[in-house]
Amino acid sequence: MNRTPVLFLNVLIVATCGLVYELLAGTLASYVLGDSVTQFSLVIGIYLSALGVGAWLSGFIDQALARTFVEVELGVALIGGASGPLLFIAFGQVGYFQLVLFGTVFLIGVLVGLELPLLMRIVKDQLDFKELVSRVLAFDYLGALFASILFPILLVPKLGLVRTSLVFGMLNAAVGLWATWLLQPLIPKGVLGIRIRGAIVMAILAIALFQADKLTSFAENSLYADEIVYTKSSPYQRIVVTKGRSGFNLYLNGHLQFASADEYRYHEALVHPAMAISGKPKRVLILGGGDGLALREVLRWDSVNAVTLVDLDPAMTGLTEAFPPLAKLNGNSFADPRVTVVNQDAFVWSDEPGEPFDCAIVDFPDPSNYSVGKLYTTRFYKKLQRKLSPAAGVSIQCTSPLFARNSYWCVIRTLEAAGFSVRPYHAAVPSFGVWGFALCKREPFDLASGGRQPTDSPDASKNQGANAPRSPFPPGLQFLSPSTLPGLFELPPDMGPVDVEINRLDNQVLVRYHDTDWRKFETR
């Protein structure tokens, strides 16, 4: 019987599974550790070196090639299949997570590295060497292509990381079991025992798959203090909402984005100074802010007749419908007919033509990885300028000037290098501590000079007394007022300027600053 065509199908499946495990480890590491480029670089490097170790070790196997191939396949199935839940749980339970992460990647890589040399030696008598190598490598690379396409488009958004690892572990185990029949003439003894072990591996993975929600909940509950009430994996991030006595909290990839109890402090400080120095803005741009909370604040202004909100992730802008308490918190802002939502990368979208905006609110996540860090570069800020009218005000969240001082001033200096006139300011948000922002215009401006400045705007609140200070803000704010605003622009010495580099697209120094700043704070 010619087993060669079927064995080449095994090569395709094995290659697909191997790369999926690699992508799983890199994605999970970037979720929980940040800095996706560093994590993926380390995972890829360790995995590829482990493939080499596995290929080298295959040279020491001289007998029972078919049996060894099946045993290796079952080992890959068990370890690779369990890697998703194992790594999630390990992050919350052990203090040496990176050792577990890279040890798991290395072990999977060694086993995958054993597979192809063994298969090639099994079929070497049925093909000449040139044809054997070309076909095996072709199917191996084709499997890698399948994995790289399926992983971001189908596997992560539809199955999630835990289910994906378990499903592909079962696929590996199925290949191993199938091989006990396909290669049975080459396994003279003990084939029943191998099949029993294969069935056990399949059963373990199937039970884990059936309990995947419980495994994921157990892993994530160890990461969050409050009860998890909503989760979703998108192609871009892991969304988790927790609920406690004070309200609910939103986390993206394990990082707190807001707490419902005090988010108004953050969003009032972010939105209203920029709106006030823009005069009576009619067209407003929001970049990020998919939770709709900055949008809620923008819509308080009567002058606004159009808002464009650009957020990459449809799962984030759709969270209002999926989680009704958020809709209540943001005042059903997405239902306002003045709002247009664009689910696109802001870096790409900023090149599209269109009418200029009278004000821009930039509410991106912290630059903890390079995909977000590009949105804090001189290149992006210059692109942003081209989307604005000459008098437009801009506000940008810039991480904490106290806990991430180098990061904060890197953003400020980068804005200045891009041609903005910048005023740094901060606000106390209990869930975050001291948080920093930047208020910008294309031309120099003075906060104390009146006119369109936040402290002296012609848009006074009608409910103020005759001798009360004129308010530049709409009524109903809980935190910001004419009396509290000036203090936000006074930075004490421990938040003052430091010497930093400019964040450019080709160096992304800000991501390194952010990683160093927060690691230093977390280890205090």
Coordinates of C-alpha atoms in Angstrom, one line a residue, residues 15-505:
A15 CA 2.7 22.0 10.4
T16 CA -0.6 23.8 10.9
C17 CA -0.9 22.7 14.5
G18 CA 2.7 23.5 15.3
L19 CA 2.4 27.1 14.1
V20 CA -0.9 27.5 15.9
Y21 CA 0.7 26.6 19.2
E22 CA 3.5 29.2 18.5
L23 CA 0.9 31.9 17.7
L24 CA -1.1 31.0 20.8
A25 CA 2.0 31.5 23.0
G26 CA 2.9 34.8 21.4
T27 CA -0.6 36.2 21.6
L28 CA -1.1 35.1 25.2
A29 CA 2.3 36.6 26.2
S30 CA 1.4 39.9 24.5
Y31 CA -2.0 39.9 26.2
V32 CA -0.6 39.5 29.8
L33 CA 2.9 40.9 29.5
G34 CA 2.4 43.7 26.9
D35 CA 5.0 44.7 24.3
S36 CA 3.8 42.4 21.5
V37 CA 6.9 42.7 19.4
T38 CA 9.2 41.6 22.2
Q39 CA 7.0 38.7 23.2
F40 CA 6.5 37.5 19.7
S41 CA 10.2 37.8 18.9
L42 CA 11.1 35.8 21.9
V43 CA 8.5 33.1 21.3
I44 CA 9.4 32.8 17.6
G45 CA 13.1 32.7 18.4
I46 CA 12.8 30.0 21.1
Y47 CA 10.3 28.0 19.0
L48 CA 12.6 28.0 15.9
S49 CA 15.7 27.1 18.0
A50 CA 13.7 24.3 19.6
L51 CA 12.7 23.0 16.1
G52 CA 16.4 22.7 15.4
V53 CA 17.0 20.8 18.7
G54 CA 14.2 18.4 17.8
A55 CA 15.6 17.8 14.3
W56 CA 19.1 17.2 15.8
L57 CA 17.7 14.7 18.4
S58 CA 15.9 12.8 15.6
G59 CA 19.3 11.7 14.4
F60 CA 19.8 9.6 17.5
I61 CA 16.6 7.6 16.8
D62 CA 17.6 4.5 14.7
Q63 CA 14.8 2.1 15.4
A64 CA 11.0 2.0 15.8
L65 CA 10.6 5.2 13.7
A66 CA 6.8 4.8 13.2
R67 CA 6.2 4.1 16.9
T68 CA 8.3 7.1 17.9
F69 CA 6.4 9.3 15.5
V70 CA 3.1 8.3 17.0
E71 CA 4.4 8.8 20.5
V72 CA 5.8 12.2 19.6
E73 CA 2.5 13.2 18.0
L74 CA 0.5 12.3 21.2
G75 CA 3.1 14.3 23.2
V76 CA 2.5 17.3 21.0
A77 CA -1.2 16.9 21.3
L78 CA -1.2 16.7 25.1
I79 CA 1.3 19.5 25.7
G80 CA 0.3 21.8 22.8
G81 CA -3.4 21.2 23.5
A82 CA -3.1 22.0 27.1
S83 CA -0.8 25.0 26.6
G84 CA -3.6 27.6 26.3
P85 CA -5.3 26.9 29.7
L86 CA -2.0 26.0 31.3
L87 CA -0.4 29.4 30.5
F88 CA -3.5 31.3 31.4
I89 CA -3.7 29.6 34.8
A90 CA 0.1 29.9 35.3
F91 CA 0.1 33.7 34.9
G92 CA -2.3 34.2 37.8
Q93 CA -0.8 31.5 40.0
V94 CA 3.0 31.5 39.7
G95 CA 5.6 34.2 40.0
Y96 CA 7.9 32.7 37.3
F97 CA 5.4 32.9 34.4
Q98 CA 8.0 33.6 31.8
L99 CA 9.9 30.5 32.7
V100 CA 6.7 28.4 32.3
L101 CA 5.9 30.2 29.0
F102 CA 9.2 29.8 27.3
G103 CA 9.7 26.3 28.7
T104 CA 6.4 25.2 27.2
V105 CA 7.2 26.8 23.9
F106 CA 10.6 25.1 23.8
L107 CA 9.2 21.7 24.7
I108 CA 6.5 22.0 22.0
G109 CA 9.2 23.1 19.5
V110 CA 11.4 20.2 20.3
L111 CA 8.6 17.7 19.7
V112 CA 7.4 19.4 16.5
G113 CA 11.0 19.4 15.3
L114 CA 11.1 15.6 15.7
E115 CA 8.0 15.0 13.6
L116 CA 9.1 16.0 10.1
P117 CA 12.5 14.2 10.1
L118 CA 10.8 11.0 11.4
L119 CA 8.1 11.2 8.7
M120 CA 10.7 11.8 6.0
R121 CA 12.7 8.8 7.0
I122 CA 9.5 6.7 7.1
V123 CA 8.7 7.5 3.5
K124 CA 12.2 7.8 2.1
D125 CA 12.1 4.4 0.4
Q126 CA 9.0 5.4 -1.7
L127 CA 10.4 8.6 -3.2
D128 CA 13.8 9.8 -4.4
F129 CA 15.5 12.3 -2.1
K130 CA 14.9 15.4 -4.2
E131 CA 11.1 14.8 -4.5
L132 CA 10.8 13.8 -0.9
V133 CA 12.4 17.1 0.4
S134 CA 10.5 19.3 -2.0
R135 CA 7.1 17.8 -1.1
V136 CA 7.6 17.7 2.6
L137 CA 8.8 21.3 2.8
A138 CA 6.0 22.4 0.5
F139 CA 3.3 20.9 2.7
D140 CA 5.1 22.2 5.8
Y141 CA 5.1 25.8 4.5
L142 CA 1.5 25.4 3.2
G143 CA 0.4 24.3 6.7
A144 CA 2.1 27.4 8.2
L145 CA 0.1 29.6 5.7
F146 CA -3.2 27.9 6.8
A147 CA -2.4 28.6 10.4
S148 CA -1.4 32.2 9.9
I149 CA -4.6 32.9 8.0
L150 CA -7.0 31.0 10.3
F151 CA -5.6 32.2 13.6
P152 CA -6.5 35.9 13.5
I153 CA -9.5 35.6 11.2
L154 CA -11.4 32.6 12.6
L155 CA -9.7 30.9 15.6
V156 CA -9.2 33.7 18.1
P157 CA -12.4 35.6 17.5
K158 CA -14.6 32.5 17.2
L159 CA -13.0 30.0 19.6
G160 CA -10.7 32.0 21.8
L161 CA -7.2 31.0 22.9
V162 CA -8.1 28.2 25.3
R163 CA -10.5 26.4 22.9
T164 CA -8.1 26.9 20.0
S165 CA -5.3 25.1 21.8
L166 CA -7.6 22.3 22.9
V167 CA -9.1 21.8 19.4
F168 CA -5.7 21.6 17.7
G169 CA -4.4 19.3 20.4
M170 CA -7.3 17.0 19.6
L171 CA -6.4 17.3 15.9
N172 CA -2.8 16.3 16.7
A173 CA -4.0 13.3 18.7
A174 CA -6.3 12.3 15.9
V175 CA -3.3 12.3 13.5
G176 CA -1.4 10.1 16.0
L177 CA -4.3 7.6 16.3
W178 CA -4.8 7.6 12.5
A179 CA -1.1 6.9 12.1
T180 CA -1.4 3.7 14.2
W181 CA -3.5 2.3 11.4
L182 CA -1.7 3.9 8.6
L183 CA 1.7 2.7 9.8
Q184 CA 0.6 -0.5 11.5
P185 CA 2.9 -2.7 9.4
L186 CA 5.8 -0.7 10.8
I187 CA 4.6 -1.1 14.4
P188 CA 4.9 -4.8 15.0
K189 CA 4.2 -4.8 18.7
G190 CA 2.3 -2.8 21.3
V191 CA 0.0 -1.0 18.9
L192 CA -3.0 -1.5 21.1
G193 CA -1.3 0.2 24.0
I194 CA -0.5 3.2 21.8
R195 CA -4.1 3.4 20.8
I196 CA -5.3 3.3 24.4
R197 CA -2.9 6.1 25.3
G198 CA -4.1 8.1 22.2
A199 CA -7.7 7.6 23.3
I200 CA -6.8 8.8 26.8
V201 CA -5.2 12.0 25.4
M202 CA -8.2 12.6 23.2
A203 CA -10.6 12.1 26.2
I204 CA -8.6 14.5 28.4
L205 CA -8.6 17.2 25.7
A206 CA -12.3 16.6 24.9
I207 CA -13.2 16.9 28.6
A208 CA -11.1 20.1 28.8
L209 CA -12.8 21.5 25.7
F210 CA -16.2 20.7 27.2
Q211 CA -15.1 22.6 30.3
A212 CA -13.3 25.4 28.4
D213 CA -15.5 28.2 29.9
K214 CA -14.8 27.0 33.4
L215 CA -11.1 26.7 32.7
T216 CA -11.1 30.2 31.2
S217 CA -13.1 31.6 34.1
F218 CA -10.8 29.9 36.7
A219 CA -7.7 31.4 35.0
E220 CA -9.2 34.9 34.6
N221 CA -10.7 35.0 38.1
S222 CA -7.2 34.7 39.5
L223 CA -6.3 37.8 37.6
Y224 CA -9.2 40.0 38.7
A225 CA -10.3 41.0 42.2
D226 CA -14.0 41.2 41.3
E227 CA -16.5 38.9 39.6
I228 CA -16.2 38.6 35.8
V229 CA -19.6 39.3 34.2
Y230 CA -18.6 39.6 30.5
T231 CA -15.8 38.4 28.3
K232 CA -15.1 38.4 24.6
S233 CA -12.0 37.7 22.5
S234 CA -11.8 39.8 19.3
P235 CA -9.0 39.6 16.7
Y236 CA -7.4 42.5 18.4
Q237 CA -7.8 42.1 22.2
R238 CA -9.4 40.2 25.1
I239 CA -12.3 42.2 26.6
V240 CA -13.2 41.5 30.2
V241 CA -15.8 43.3 32.4
T242 CA -15.8 42.7 36.1
K243 CA -18.4 43.8 38.7
G244 CA -17.9 44.8 42.3
R245 CA -19.6 46.7 45.1
S246 CA -18.6 50.1 43.6
G247 CA -19.7 49.3 40.0
F248 CA -18.1 47.6 37.0
N249 CA -14.6 47.8 35.5
L250 CA -13.5 47.3 31.9
Y251 CA -10.2 45.6 31.1
L252 CA -8.5 45.2 27.7
N253 CA -5.8 42.5 27.6
G254 CA -5.7 42.5 31.4
H255 CA -5.2 46.3 31.7
L256 CA -7.8 48.5 33.4
Q257 CA -9.5 50.9 31.0
F258 CA -12.0 52.5 33.3
A259 CA -14.0 52.0 36.5
S260 CA -17.6 53.0 36.4
A261 CA -17.3 54.6 39.8
D262 CA -14.9 57.3 38.8
E263 CA -14.6 57.3 35.0
Y264 CA -16.3 60.7 34.9
R265 CA -13.2 62.4 36.3
Y266 CA -11.0 61.0 33.5
H267 CA -13.4 61.7 30.7
E268 CA -14.4 65.2 31.8
A269 CA -10.8 66.1 32.1
L270 CA -10.0 64.6 28.7
V271 CA -12.8 66.1 26.7
H272 CA -13.9 69.5 28.0
P273 CA -10.7 71.5 28.0
A274 CA -10.2 70.7 24.3
M275 CA -13.8 71.5 23.4
A276 CA -13.6 74.8 25.3
I277 CA -10.5 76.1 23.5
S278 CA -12.0 75.1 20.2
G279 CA -14.7 77.8 20.5
K280 CA -18.0 76.3 19.4
P281 CA -16.9 73.1 17.7
K282 CA -19.4 71.6 15.2
R283 CA -17.4 68.7 13.8
V284 CA -15.6 66.6 16.4
L285 CA -13.2 63.7 16.0
I286 CA -12.7 61.0 18.6
L287 CA -9.9 58.5 18.1
G288 CA -10.2 55.4 20.3
G289 CA -12.9 55.7 23.0
G290 CA -14.9 52.7 21.8
D291 CA -16.7 52.6 25.2
G292 CA -18.6 55.7 24.3
L293 CA -17.7 57.6 27.5
A294 CA -15.7 60.3 25.8
L295 CA -18.5 60.5 23.2
R296 CA -21.0 61.1 26.0
E297 CA -19.1 64.1 27.1
V298 CA -18.7 65.5 23.6
L299 CA -22.4 65.3 23.0
R300 CA -23.1 67.5 26.0
W301 CA -22.0 70.5 23.8
D302 CA -25.0 72.1 22.0
S303 CA -22.7 73.3 19.1
V304 CA -21.8 69.8 18.0
N305 CA -23.7 68.6 14.9
A306 CA -21.4 65.7 13.8
V307 CA -19.0 63.3 15.6
T308 CA -16.8 60.8 14.0
L309 CA -15.5 58.0 16.3
V310 CA -12.7 55.9 14.9
D311 CA -12.0 52.7 16.9
L312 CA -10.2 49.7 15.4
D313 CA -12.3 47.0 17.1
P314 CA -16.0 46.4 16.3
A315 CA -16.2 44.3 19.5
M316 CA -15.4 47.4 21.5
T317 CA -17.8 49.8 19.8
G318 CA -20.4 47.0 19.9
L319 CA -19.9 46.4 23.7
T320 CA -22.7 48.9 24.4
E321 CA -25.3 46.5 22.9
A322 CA -23.7 43.4 24.3
F323 CA -23.4 44.8 27.9
P324 CA -26.4 47.1 28.7
P325 CA -24.9 48.6 31.8
L326 CA -22.4 50.3 29.6
A327 CA -25.1 51.8 27.5
K328 CA -26.7 53.3 30.6
L329 CA -23.3 54.7 31.7
N330 CA -22.5 56.3 28.4
G331 CA -26.0 57.7 28.0
N332 CA -26.7 55.6 24.9
S333 CA -24.3 57.9 23.1
F334 CA -23.9 55.6 20.1
A335 CA -27.6 55.9 19.3
D336 CA -27.3 59.6 18.7
P337 CA -27.9 60.4 15.0
R338 CA -25.0 62.8 15.0
V339 CA -22.5 60.0 15.6
T340 CA -20.7 58.1 12.9
V341 CA -18.6 55.1 13.9
V342 CA -15.6 53.9 11.8
N343 CA -14.0 50.6 12.7
Q344 CA -10.6 51.1 11.2
D345 CA -7.0 51.5 12.2
A346 CA -6.7 55.2 13.0
F347 CA -3.2 55.3 11.5
V348 CA -4.6 54.2 8.1
W349 CA -7.8 56.2 8.4
S350 CA -6.0 59.4 9.0
D351 CA -4.8 59.4 5.4
E352 CA -8.4 59.5 4.0
P353 CA -9.6 62.8 2.7
G354 CA -12.5 64.7 4.4
E355 CA -13.7 67.9 5.9
P356 CA -11.5 69.2 8.7
F357 CA -12.6 68.8 12.3
D358 CA -13.0 71.6 14.8
C359 CA -11.8 69.5 17.8
A360 CA -10.1 66.1 18.3
I361 CA -10.2 63.8 21.4
V362 CA -7.5 61.1 21.4
D363 CA -8.3 58.3 23.8
F364 CA -6.0 55.4 22.8
P365 CA -4.9 52.8 25.3
D366 CA -1.5 53.2 26.8
P367 CA 1.4 52.5 24.4
S368 CA 2.3 49.1 25.9
N369 CA 3.0 47.6 22.5
Y370 CA 4.2 48.7 19.1
S371 CA 0.8 48.5 17.4
V372 CA -0.5 51.1 19.7
G373 CA 2.8 53.0 20.0
K374 CA 2.7 54.0 16.4
L375 CA -0.3 56.2 17.3
Y376 CA 1.9 58.2 19.6
T377 CA 4.6 59.0 17.0
T378 CA 5.5 62.3 15.3
R379 CA 4.3 60.6 12.0
F380 CA 0.8 60.1 13.4
Y381 CA 0.6 63.5 15.0
K382 CA 1.5 65.2 11.8
K383 CA -1.2 63.2 10.0
L384 CA -3.6 64.2 12.7
Q385 CA -2.8 67.9 12.1
R386 CA -4.0 67.6 8.5
K387 CA -7.4 66.5 9.7
L388 CA -7.9 69.6 11.8
S389 CA -9.1 73.2 11.2
P390 CA -6.6 75.9 12.1
A391 CA -8.3 76.8 15.4
A392 CA -9.0 73.2 16.5
G393 CA -8.2 72.1 20.0
V394 CA -6.8 68.6 20.7
S395 CA -6.6 66.6 24.0
I396 CA -4.7 63.4 24.3
Q397 CA -4.4 60.9 27.2
C398 CA -0.7 60.4 27.9
T399 CA -0.5 57.8 30.8
S400 CA 0.6 58.8 34.3
P401 CA 3.1 61.7 34.8
L402 CA 3.8 60.3 38.3
F403 CA 4.1 56.6 37.8
A404 CA 5.3 56.7 34.1
R405 CA 7.1 60.0 34.0
N406 CA 9.5 59.3 31.1
S407 CA 6.5 58.0 29.1
Y408 CA 4.4 61.0 29.8
W409 CA 7.1 63.5 28.8
C410 CA 8.0 61.5 25.8
V411 CA 4.4 62.0 24.5
I412 CA 4.6 65.7 25.3
R413 CA 7.9 66.2 23.5
T414 CA 6.7 64.1 20.6
L415 CA 3.7 66.3 20.2
E416 CA 5.9 69.4 20.2
A417 CA 8.3 67.9 17.7
A418 CA 5.3 67.3 15.4
G419 CA 4.5 71.0 15.5
F420 CA 1.8 71.3 18.2
S421 CA 1.7 73.9 20.9
V422 CA 1.2 71.8 24.1
R423 CA 0.1 72.4 27.6
P424 CA 0.5 69.3 29.9
Y425 CA -2.1 68.7 32.6
H426 CA -3.2 66.0 35.0
A427 CA -6.2 64.8 37.0
A428 CA -6.7 62.6 40.0
V429 CA -8.6 59.4 39.1
P430 CA -8.8 57.1 42.1
S431 CA -8.8 53.9 40.1
F432 CA -5.7 55.0 38.2
G433 CA -4.0 57.5 40.6
V434 CA -2.6 60.6 39.0
W435 CA -3.3 60.6 35.2
G436 CA -1.8 62.8 32.6
F437 CA -3.1 64.6 29.5
A438 CA -2.0 67.0 26.8
L439 CA -3.9 70.0 25.6
C440 CA -2.8 71.1 22.1
K441 CA -3.4 73.5 19.3
R442 CA -1.6 74.1 16.0
E443 CA -0.8 77.7 17.1
P444 CA 0.5 78.9 20.4
F445 CA -2.2 79.6 23.0
D446 CA -2.4 81.0 26.5
L447 CA -4.8 79.5 29.0
A448 CA -5.1 82.7 31.0
S449 CA -5.7 85.1 28.1
G450 CA -9.5 84.7 27.7
G451 CA -11.2 84.4 24.3
R452 CA -11.4 80.7 23.4
Q453 CA -9.5 79.6 26.5
P454 CA -11.0 77.1 29.0
T455 CA -10.9 79.5 31.9
D456 CA -12.7 82.3 30.1
S457 CA -15.0 81.2 27.3
P458 CA -18.1 83.1 26.0
D459 CA -20.1 80.0 26.5
A460 CA -21.2 80.7 30.1
S461 CA -23.5 78.5 32.0
K462 CA -26.9 80.2 32.2
N463 CA -27.5 78.9 35.7
Q464 CA -24.6 80.8 37.2
G465 CA -25.2 83.8 39.5
A466 CA -24.3 87.3 38.3
N467 CA -21.1 87.4 40.2
A468 CA -20.1 83.8 39.7
P469 CA -17.2 83.0 37.4
R470 CA -18.3 82.3 33.9
S471 CA -18.1 78.6 33.0
P472 CA -16.7 77.4 29.7
F473 CA -18.3 74.0 30.2
P474 CA -21.8 72.6 29.7
P475 CA -23.9 72.1 32.9
G476 CA -24.1 68.8 34.8
L477 CA -20.4 68.0 35.1
Q478 CA -19.4 66.3 38.4
F479 CA -15.6 67.1 38.5
L480 CA -14.5 69.8 36.2
S481 CA -15.3 73.5 36.9
P482 CA -13.8 76.9 36.3
S483 CA -12.3 76.8 39.8
T484 CA -10.8 73.3 39.6
L485 CA -9.4 73.7 36.1
P486 CA -6.3 75.9 36.7
G487 CA -4.9 73.5 39.2
L488 CA -4.9 70.7 36.6
F489 CA -2.2 72.6 34.7
E490 CA 0.1 72.9 37.7
L491 CA 2.5 70.0 37.8
P492 CA 4.5 69.5 41.0
P493 CA 8.2 68.8 40.8
D494 CA 7.8 65.0 41.0
M495 CA 5.8 65.2 37.8
G496 CA 8.0 67.8 36.1
P497 CA 9.9 67.5 32.8
V498 CA 12.6 65.0 32.3
D499 CA 15.0 64.5 29.3
V500 CA 13.5 62.0 26.9
E501 CA 13.8 61.0 23.3
I502 CA 11.2 61.8 20.6
N503 CA 8.9 58.8 19.7
R504 CA 9.3 58.2 16.0
L505 CA 7.9 55.5 13.9

